[in-house]
Every structure is written in structure tokens, then in C-alpha cells.
Short mmCIF file of C-alpha atoms and ligand atoms in Angstrom, two decimals:
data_model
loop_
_atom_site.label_atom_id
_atom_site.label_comp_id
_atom_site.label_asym_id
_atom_site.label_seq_id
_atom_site.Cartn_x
_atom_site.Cartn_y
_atom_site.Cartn_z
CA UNK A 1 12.43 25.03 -0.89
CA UNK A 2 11.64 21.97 -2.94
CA UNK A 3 8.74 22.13 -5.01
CA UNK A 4 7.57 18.54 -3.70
CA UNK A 5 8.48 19.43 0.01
CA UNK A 6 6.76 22.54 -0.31
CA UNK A 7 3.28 20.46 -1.44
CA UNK A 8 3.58 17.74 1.06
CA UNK A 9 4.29 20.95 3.73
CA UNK A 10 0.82 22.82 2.48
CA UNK A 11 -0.78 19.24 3.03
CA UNK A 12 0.62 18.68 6.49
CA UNK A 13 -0.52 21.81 7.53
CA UNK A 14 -4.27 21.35 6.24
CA UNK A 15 -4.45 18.31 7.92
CA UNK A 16 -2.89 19.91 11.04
CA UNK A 17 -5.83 22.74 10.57
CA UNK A 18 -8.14 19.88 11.40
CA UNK A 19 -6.37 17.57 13.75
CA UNK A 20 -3.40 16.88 15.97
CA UNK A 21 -4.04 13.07 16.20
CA UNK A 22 -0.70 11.13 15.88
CA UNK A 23 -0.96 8.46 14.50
CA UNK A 24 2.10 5.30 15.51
CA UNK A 25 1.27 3.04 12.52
CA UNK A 26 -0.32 4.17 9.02
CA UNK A 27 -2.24 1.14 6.75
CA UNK A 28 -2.93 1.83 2.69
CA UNK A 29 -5.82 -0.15 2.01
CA UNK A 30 -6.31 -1.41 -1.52
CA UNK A 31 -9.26 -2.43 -4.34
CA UNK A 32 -11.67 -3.97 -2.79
CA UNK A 33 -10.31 -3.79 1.08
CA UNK A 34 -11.59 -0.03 2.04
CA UNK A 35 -14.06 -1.52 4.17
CA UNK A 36 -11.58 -1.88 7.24
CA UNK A 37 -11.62 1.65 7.83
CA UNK A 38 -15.08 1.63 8.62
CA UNK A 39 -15.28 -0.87 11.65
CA UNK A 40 -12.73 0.45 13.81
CA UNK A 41 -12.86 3.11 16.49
CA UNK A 42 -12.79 6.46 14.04
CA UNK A 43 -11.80 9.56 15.82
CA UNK A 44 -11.88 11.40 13.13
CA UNK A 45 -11.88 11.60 8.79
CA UNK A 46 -10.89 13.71 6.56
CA UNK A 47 -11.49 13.47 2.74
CA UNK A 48 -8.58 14.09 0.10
CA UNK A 49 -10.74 16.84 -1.36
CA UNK A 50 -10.34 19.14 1.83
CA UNK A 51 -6.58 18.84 2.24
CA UNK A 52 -5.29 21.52 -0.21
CA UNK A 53 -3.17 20.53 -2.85
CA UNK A 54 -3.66 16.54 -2.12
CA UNK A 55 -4.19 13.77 -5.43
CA UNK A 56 -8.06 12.89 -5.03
CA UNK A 57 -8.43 8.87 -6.72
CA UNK A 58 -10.68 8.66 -9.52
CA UNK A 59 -11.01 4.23 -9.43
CA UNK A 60 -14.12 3.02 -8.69
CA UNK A 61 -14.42 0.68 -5.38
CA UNK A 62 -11.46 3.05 -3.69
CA UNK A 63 -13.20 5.91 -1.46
CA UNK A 64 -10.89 8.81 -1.34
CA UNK A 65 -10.23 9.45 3.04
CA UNK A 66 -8.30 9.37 5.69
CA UNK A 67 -9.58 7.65 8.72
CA UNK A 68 -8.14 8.64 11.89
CA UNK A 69 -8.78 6.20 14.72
CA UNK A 70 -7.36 3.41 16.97
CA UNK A 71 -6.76 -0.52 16.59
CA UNK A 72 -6.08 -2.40 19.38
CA UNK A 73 -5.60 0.79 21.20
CA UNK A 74 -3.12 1.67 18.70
CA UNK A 75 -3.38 5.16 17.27
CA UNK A 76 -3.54 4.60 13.15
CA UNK A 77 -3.99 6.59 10.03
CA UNK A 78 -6.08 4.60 7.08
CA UNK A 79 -5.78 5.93 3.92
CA UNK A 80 -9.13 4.17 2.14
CA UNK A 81 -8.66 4.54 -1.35
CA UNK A 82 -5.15 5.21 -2.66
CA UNK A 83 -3.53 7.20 -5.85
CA UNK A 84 -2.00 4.89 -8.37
CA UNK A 85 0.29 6.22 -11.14
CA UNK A 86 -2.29 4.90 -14.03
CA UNK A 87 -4.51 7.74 -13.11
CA UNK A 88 -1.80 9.94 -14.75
CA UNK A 89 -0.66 11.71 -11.56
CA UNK A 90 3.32 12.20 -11.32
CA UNK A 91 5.21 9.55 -9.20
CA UNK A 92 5.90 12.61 -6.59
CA UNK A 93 1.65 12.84 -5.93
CA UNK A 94 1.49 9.07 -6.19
CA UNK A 95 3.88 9.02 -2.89
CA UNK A 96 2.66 12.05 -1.88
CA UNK A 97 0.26 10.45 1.11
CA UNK A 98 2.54 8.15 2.25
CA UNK A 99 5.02 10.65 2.97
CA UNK A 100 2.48 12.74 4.66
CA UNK A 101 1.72 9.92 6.83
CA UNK A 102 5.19 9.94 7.76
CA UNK A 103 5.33 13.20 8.23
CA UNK A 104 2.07 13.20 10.79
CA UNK A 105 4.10 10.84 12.98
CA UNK A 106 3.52 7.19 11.62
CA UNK A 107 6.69 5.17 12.07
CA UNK A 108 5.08 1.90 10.87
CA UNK A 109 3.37 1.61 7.37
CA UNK A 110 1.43 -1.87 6.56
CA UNK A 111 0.53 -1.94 2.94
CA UNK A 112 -2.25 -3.76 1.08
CA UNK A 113 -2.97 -4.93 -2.53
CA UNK A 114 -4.97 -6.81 -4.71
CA UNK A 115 -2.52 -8.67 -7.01
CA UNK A 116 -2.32 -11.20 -9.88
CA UNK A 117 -0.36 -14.31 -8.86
CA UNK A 118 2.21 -15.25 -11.03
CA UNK A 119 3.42 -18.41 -9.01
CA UNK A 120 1.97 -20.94 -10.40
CA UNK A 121 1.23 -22.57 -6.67
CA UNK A 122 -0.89 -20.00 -5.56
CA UNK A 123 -4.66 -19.64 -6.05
CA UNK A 124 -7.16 -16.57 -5.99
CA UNK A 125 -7.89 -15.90 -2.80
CA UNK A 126 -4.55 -16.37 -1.09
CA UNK A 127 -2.85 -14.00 0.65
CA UNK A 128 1.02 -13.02 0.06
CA UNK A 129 3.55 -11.87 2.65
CA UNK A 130 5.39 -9.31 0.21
CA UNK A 131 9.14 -10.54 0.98
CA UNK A 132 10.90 -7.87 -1.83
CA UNK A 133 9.62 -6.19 -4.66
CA UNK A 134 11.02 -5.31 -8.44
CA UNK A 135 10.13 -1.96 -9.38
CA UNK A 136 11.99 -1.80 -13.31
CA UNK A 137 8.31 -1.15 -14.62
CA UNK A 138 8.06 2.22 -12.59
CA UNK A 139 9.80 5.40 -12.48
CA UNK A 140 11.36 5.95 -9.32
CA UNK A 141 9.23 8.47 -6.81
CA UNK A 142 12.42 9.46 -5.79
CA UNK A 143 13.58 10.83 -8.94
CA UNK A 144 14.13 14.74 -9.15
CA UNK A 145 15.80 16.97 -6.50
CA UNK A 146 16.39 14.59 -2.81
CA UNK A 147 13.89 15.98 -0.08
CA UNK A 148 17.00 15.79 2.11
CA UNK A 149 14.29 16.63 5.11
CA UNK A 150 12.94 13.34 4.83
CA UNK A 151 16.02 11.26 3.45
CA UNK A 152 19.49 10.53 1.84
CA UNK A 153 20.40 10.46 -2.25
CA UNK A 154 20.87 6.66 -2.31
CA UNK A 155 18.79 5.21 -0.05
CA UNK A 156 19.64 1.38 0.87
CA UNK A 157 16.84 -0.94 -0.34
CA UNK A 158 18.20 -4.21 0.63
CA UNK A 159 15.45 -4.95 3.43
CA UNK A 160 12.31 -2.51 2.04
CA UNK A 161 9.50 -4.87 3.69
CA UNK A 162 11.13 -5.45 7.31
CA UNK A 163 11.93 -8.95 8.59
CA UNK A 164 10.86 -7.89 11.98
CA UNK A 165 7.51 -7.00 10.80
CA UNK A 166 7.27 -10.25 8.25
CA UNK A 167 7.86 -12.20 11.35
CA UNK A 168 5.03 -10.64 13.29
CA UNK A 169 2.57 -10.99 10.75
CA UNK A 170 3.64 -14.82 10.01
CA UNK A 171 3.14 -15.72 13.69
CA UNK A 172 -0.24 -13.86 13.61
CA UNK A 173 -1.58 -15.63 10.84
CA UNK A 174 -0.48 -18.96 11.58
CA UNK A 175 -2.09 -18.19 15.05
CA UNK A 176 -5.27 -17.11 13.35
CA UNK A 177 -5.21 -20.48 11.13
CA UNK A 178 -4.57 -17.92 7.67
CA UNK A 179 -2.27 -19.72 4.67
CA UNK A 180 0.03 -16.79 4.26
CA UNK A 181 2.34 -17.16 0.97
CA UNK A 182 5.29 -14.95 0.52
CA UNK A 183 7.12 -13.51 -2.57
CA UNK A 184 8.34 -10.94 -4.80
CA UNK A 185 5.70 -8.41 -5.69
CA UNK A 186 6.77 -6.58 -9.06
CA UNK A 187 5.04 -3.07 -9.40
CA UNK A 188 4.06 -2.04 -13.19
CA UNK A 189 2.02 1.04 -14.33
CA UNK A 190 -1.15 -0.47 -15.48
CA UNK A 191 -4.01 0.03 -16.06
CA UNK A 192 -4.40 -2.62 -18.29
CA UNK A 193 -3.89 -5.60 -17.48
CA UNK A 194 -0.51 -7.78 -18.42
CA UNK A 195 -0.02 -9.39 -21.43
CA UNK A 196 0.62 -14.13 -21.21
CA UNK A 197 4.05 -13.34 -22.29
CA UNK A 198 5.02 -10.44 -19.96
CA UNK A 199 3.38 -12.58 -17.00
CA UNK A 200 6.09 -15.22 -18.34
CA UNK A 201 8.63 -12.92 -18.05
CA UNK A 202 7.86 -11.55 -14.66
CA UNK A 203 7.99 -15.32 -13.35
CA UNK A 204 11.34 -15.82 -14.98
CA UNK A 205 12.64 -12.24 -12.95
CA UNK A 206 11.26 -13.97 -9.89
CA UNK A 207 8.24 -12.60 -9.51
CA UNK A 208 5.22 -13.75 -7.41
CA UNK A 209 2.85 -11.30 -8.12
CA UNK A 210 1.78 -8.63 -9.98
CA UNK A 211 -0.08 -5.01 -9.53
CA UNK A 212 0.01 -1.25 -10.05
CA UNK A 213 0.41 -0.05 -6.81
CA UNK A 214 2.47 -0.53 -3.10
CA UNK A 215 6.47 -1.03 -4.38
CA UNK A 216 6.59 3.04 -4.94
CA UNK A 217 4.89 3.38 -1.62
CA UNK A 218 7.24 1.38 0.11
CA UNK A 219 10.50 2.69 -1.64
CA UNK A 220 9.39 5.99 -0.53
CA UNK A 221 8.31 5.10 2.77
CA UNK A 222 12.15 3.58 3.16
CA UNK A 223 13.52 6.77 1.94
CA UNK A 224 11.81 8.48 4.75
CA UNK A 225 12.66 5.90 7.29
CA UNK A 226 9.04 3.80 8.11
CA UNK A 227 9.51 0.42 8.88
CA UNK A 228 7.87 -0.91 5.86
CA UNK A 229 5.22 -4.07 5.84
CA UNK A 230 3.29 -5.55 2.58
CA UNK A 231 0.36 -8.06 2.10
CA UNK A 232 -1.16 -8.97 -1.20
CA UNK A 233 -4.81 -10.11 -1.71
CA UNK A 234 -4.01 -12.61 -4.78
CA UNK A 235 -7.36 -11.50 -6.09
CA UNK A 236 -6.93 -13.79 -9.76
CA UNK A 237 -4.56 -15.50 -11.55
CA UNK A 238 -1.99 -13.44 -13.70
CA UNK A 239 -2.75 -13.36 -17.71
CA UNK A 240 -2.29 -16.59 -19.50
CA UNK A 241 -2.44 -18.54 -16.22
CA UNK A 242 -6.06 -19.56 -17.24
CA UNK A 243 -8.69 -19.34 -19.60
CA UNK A 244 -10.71 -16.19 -18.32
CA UNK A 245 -10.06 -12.76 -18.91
CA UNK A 246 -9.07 -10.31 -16.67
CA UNK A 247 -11.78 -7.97 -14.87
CA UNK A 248 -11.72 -5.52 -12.07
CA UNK A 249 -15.38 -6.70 -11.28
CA UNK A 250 -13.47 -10.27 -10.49
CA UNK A 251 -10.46 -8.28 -8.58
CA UNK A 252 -13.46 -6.82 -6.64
CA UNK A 253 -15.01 -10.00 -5.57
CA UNK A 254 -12.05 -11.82 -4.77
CA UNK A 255 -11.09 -9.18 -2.15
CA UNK A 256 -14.51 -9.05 -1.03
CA UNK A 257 -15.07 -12.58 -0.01
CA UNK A 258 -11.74 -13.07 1.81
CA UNK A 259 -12.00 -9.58 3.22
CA UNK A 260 -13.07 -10.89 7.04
CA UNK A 261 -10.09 -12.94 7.16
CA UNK A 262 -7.83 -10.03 6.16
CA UNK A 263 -9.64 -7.73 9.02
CA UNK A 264 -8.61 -10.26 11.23
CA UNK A 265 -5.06 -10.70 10.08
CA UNK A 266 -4.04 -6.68 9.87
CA UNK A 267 -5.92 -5.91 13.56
CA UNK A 268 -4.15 -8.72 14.84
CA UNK A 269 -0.90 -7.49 13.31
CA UNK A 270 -1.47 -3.62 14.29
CA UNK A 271 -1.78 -4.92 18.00
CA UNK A 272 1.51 -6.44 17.80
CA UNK A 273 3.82 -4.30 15.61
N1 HPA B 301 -2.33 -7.59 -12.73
C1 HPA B 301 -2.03 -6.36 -12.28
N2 HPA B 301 -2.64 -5.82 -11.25
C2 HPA B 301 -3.59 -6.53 -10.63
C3 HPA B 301 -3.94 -7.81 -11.05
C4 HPA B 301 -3.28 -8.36 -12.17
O1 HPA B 301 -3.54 -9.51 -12.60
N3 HPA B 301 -4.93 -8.24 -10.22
C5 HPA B 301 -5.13 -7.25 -9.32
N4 HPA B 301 -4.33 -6.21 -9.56
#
């Protein structure tokens, strides 16, 4: 067997030791957004560190869990805290839990980011509808031998972030009197920051935003299948965009004062998808 499928198989079974909840949609909360987990009804948690095998986050602000539990009466799985590729894990580890997710039955995956905007219309504090994403700045997760368990060779990418699922969450948020932008999210390595001059680029490729996380989620999420959903926190303005620097403290607070409207928006959305 595949080295990768045999991993994600040891996983599945630890977390099968400990639970045979299955969950029908699966959310990846990001910086500054963990907090969701906590207020709905929790069946059950398990932490990273108890599923053998399994990446364990090291960024402050992202607790390292899955939360087991129901929204709307739905029956979810919420990672809180996820594994970006800056920590130096390989892209298969990265996209490890979101192919376990899969795996425990999730059919629906709703990811969330904190993100630089790049548009020059949007401000801090906005959300984004992710429409597409450009991925250039990554390896691919699914580089190395298919997992032809979970998916073909050349999987199509022409509609990663579903238009079903964009139109769910538009009429949800209109309802709900949220300002939802929509773009291109472009996924780069990190961890630092982006430099004024690749932040013009990236707007010149089309991008909308920028972060280190979500587009390797989703591709591999695709691969496997899951009908595939993305908002963005736009937590600052990209580099160059204005005079400050760029802090995680700032990514941080952004998230955290707009994070009631965003617990409204995704229970609202898990309810209908
Ligand atoms: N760049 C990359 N990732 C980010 C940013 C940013 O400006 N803000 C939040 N995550």
C-alpha cells in the first residue's frame, strides 16, 4: 500500500478507536476563528496528539482538535487549529486531515482563512466568498504516487469551490445583512509575510487575496470528491497596500472582532448546505 494511504488508514482507525460519529459536513477553522468550535453542541473531541501518526500545529492562536458535534442538527467535524506547510510538514501531512475528514464520512468541507486583501476595494474586516484559487506558490499535495482509493491522476479543477455552495452562502449572508466579497484566493508558503512587489504581482495574476493555507485543502478535498466551500476573513491589507507593517497580533484582532458575524454566517450556511 501507499505510504500516505497507509498514514491516513492508521489515523482513521485511531479516531475510529474513539468514535463512530459521522460527520455530513467538515469546517477548517482558521487564525483567529477557533472559537466556533466551542459554542456548538460538542459530542465529542479529540486532540491531534492522541490520533497516532497525525501533524500536531505548532502556531500560536490555533488549538490543535477535532470537535465532534452538531450545527443546526447537522452532524459536523471542526478541525480548530489547522497544519500549514510553513511549519515544515510535507504537503501529504498538510492535507492529511482533510482527507481524513473525508474519509470519516464528510461529503461537504467549508473552509476558513484569515487573508491579506489584495483588491484594492476591500477593507480589513471584510469577508471573501473564495470564487477560485491560484496555487503556483505551492507544491501540489497531490504530487507522488495517486491514492487511487480516494481519486483519479488528473483530477478536474475547473469548479474547486462549488457554485452550488457559493450560492447558498451568498443568499445566507445577504439574509443575515453580511457584505460578502468574492475572489481569487492565491495560496503561498509563508510564513513571512509578502513582499509590495509580489502583492503587485499577485493583483496583476488576478488575485484577491492572499494566505498560507486553504487552496491545498481544497485541491485535495476535490481529488477526493467533497463538495468544496471557502470564506476568507480579510484580516489586513496585503504588503505595500498601506503604511503599517504586517503582524499576526493584527491578523489576530481582525478575526477576533468580526468573529460573531462569521458564527452567524457559517451556522447559517451549515443548516442549509
Ligand atoms: N499575507 C499572507 N497571509 C495572510 C495575510 C497576508 O497579508 N494576512 C493573513 N494571512
Amino acid at each position: 500500500m501507499n505510504e500516505v494511504y497507509e498514514k491516513l488508514k492508521l489515523c482513521l482507525n485511531s479516531v475510529r478507536e474513539k468514535t463512530d460519529f459521522r460527520p455530513e459536513t467538515a469546517l477548517i477553522l482558521g487564525s483567529g476563528l477557533g472559537d466556533y468550535a466551542d459554542d456548538i453542541q460538542i459530542e465529542q473531541t479529540i486532540d491531534y496528539s492522541e490520533i497516532e501518526g497525525f501533524p500536531v500545529s505548532t502556531v500560536p492562536g490555533h488549538k490543535g482538535r477535532f470537535v465532534f458535534g452538531y450545527v443546526n442538527r447537522v452532524p459536523v467535524v471542526i478541525m480548530q487549529g489547522r497544519v500549514h506547510f510553513y511549519e515544515g510538514y510535507p504537503m501529504s501531512d498538510v492535507v492529511l486531515p482533510t482527507r481524513l475528514m473525508g474519509m470519516l464520512g464528510a461529503g461537504k468541507l467549508i473552509l476558513t482563512n484569515a487573508a491579506g486583501g489584495v483588491n484594492v476595494n476591500f477593507n480589513a474586516g471584510d469577508f471573501m466568498l473564495i470564487t477560485d484559487h491560484i496555487t503556483t506558490g505551492i507544491p501540489s499535495p497531490l504530487i507522488g504516487p495517486n491514492l487511487e482509493e480516494l481519486g483519479t491522476r488528473f483530477p478536474d479543477m475547473s469548479e474547486v469551490y462549488s457554485l452550488r455552495l457559493r450560492g447558498i452562502i451568498k443568499k445566507e449572508a445577504a439574509q443575515l445583512g453580511i457584505v460578502l466579497r468574492e475572489g481569487v484566493y492565491v495560496q503561498l508558503t509563508g510564513p513571512a509575510y509578502e513582499t509590495p512587489a509580489e502583492i503587485r504581482m499577485y493583483r496583476s495574476w488576478g488575485a484577491d487575496a492572499v494566505g498560507m493555507s486553504t487552496a491545498c485543502e481544497a485541491m485535495a478535498a476535490r481529488h477526493m470528491g467533497m463538495e468544496v466551500c471557502g470564506i476568507s476573513c480579510i484580516t489586513n491589507m496585503a504588503a505595500g497596500m498601506t503604511t503599517k507593517q504586517l503582524d499576526h497580533k493584527e491578523v489576530q484582532e481582525t478575526a477576533d472582532r468580526v468573529a460573531g458575524q462569521f458564527k452567524k454566517l457559517i451556522t447559517a450556511v451549515i443548516g442549509k448546505i
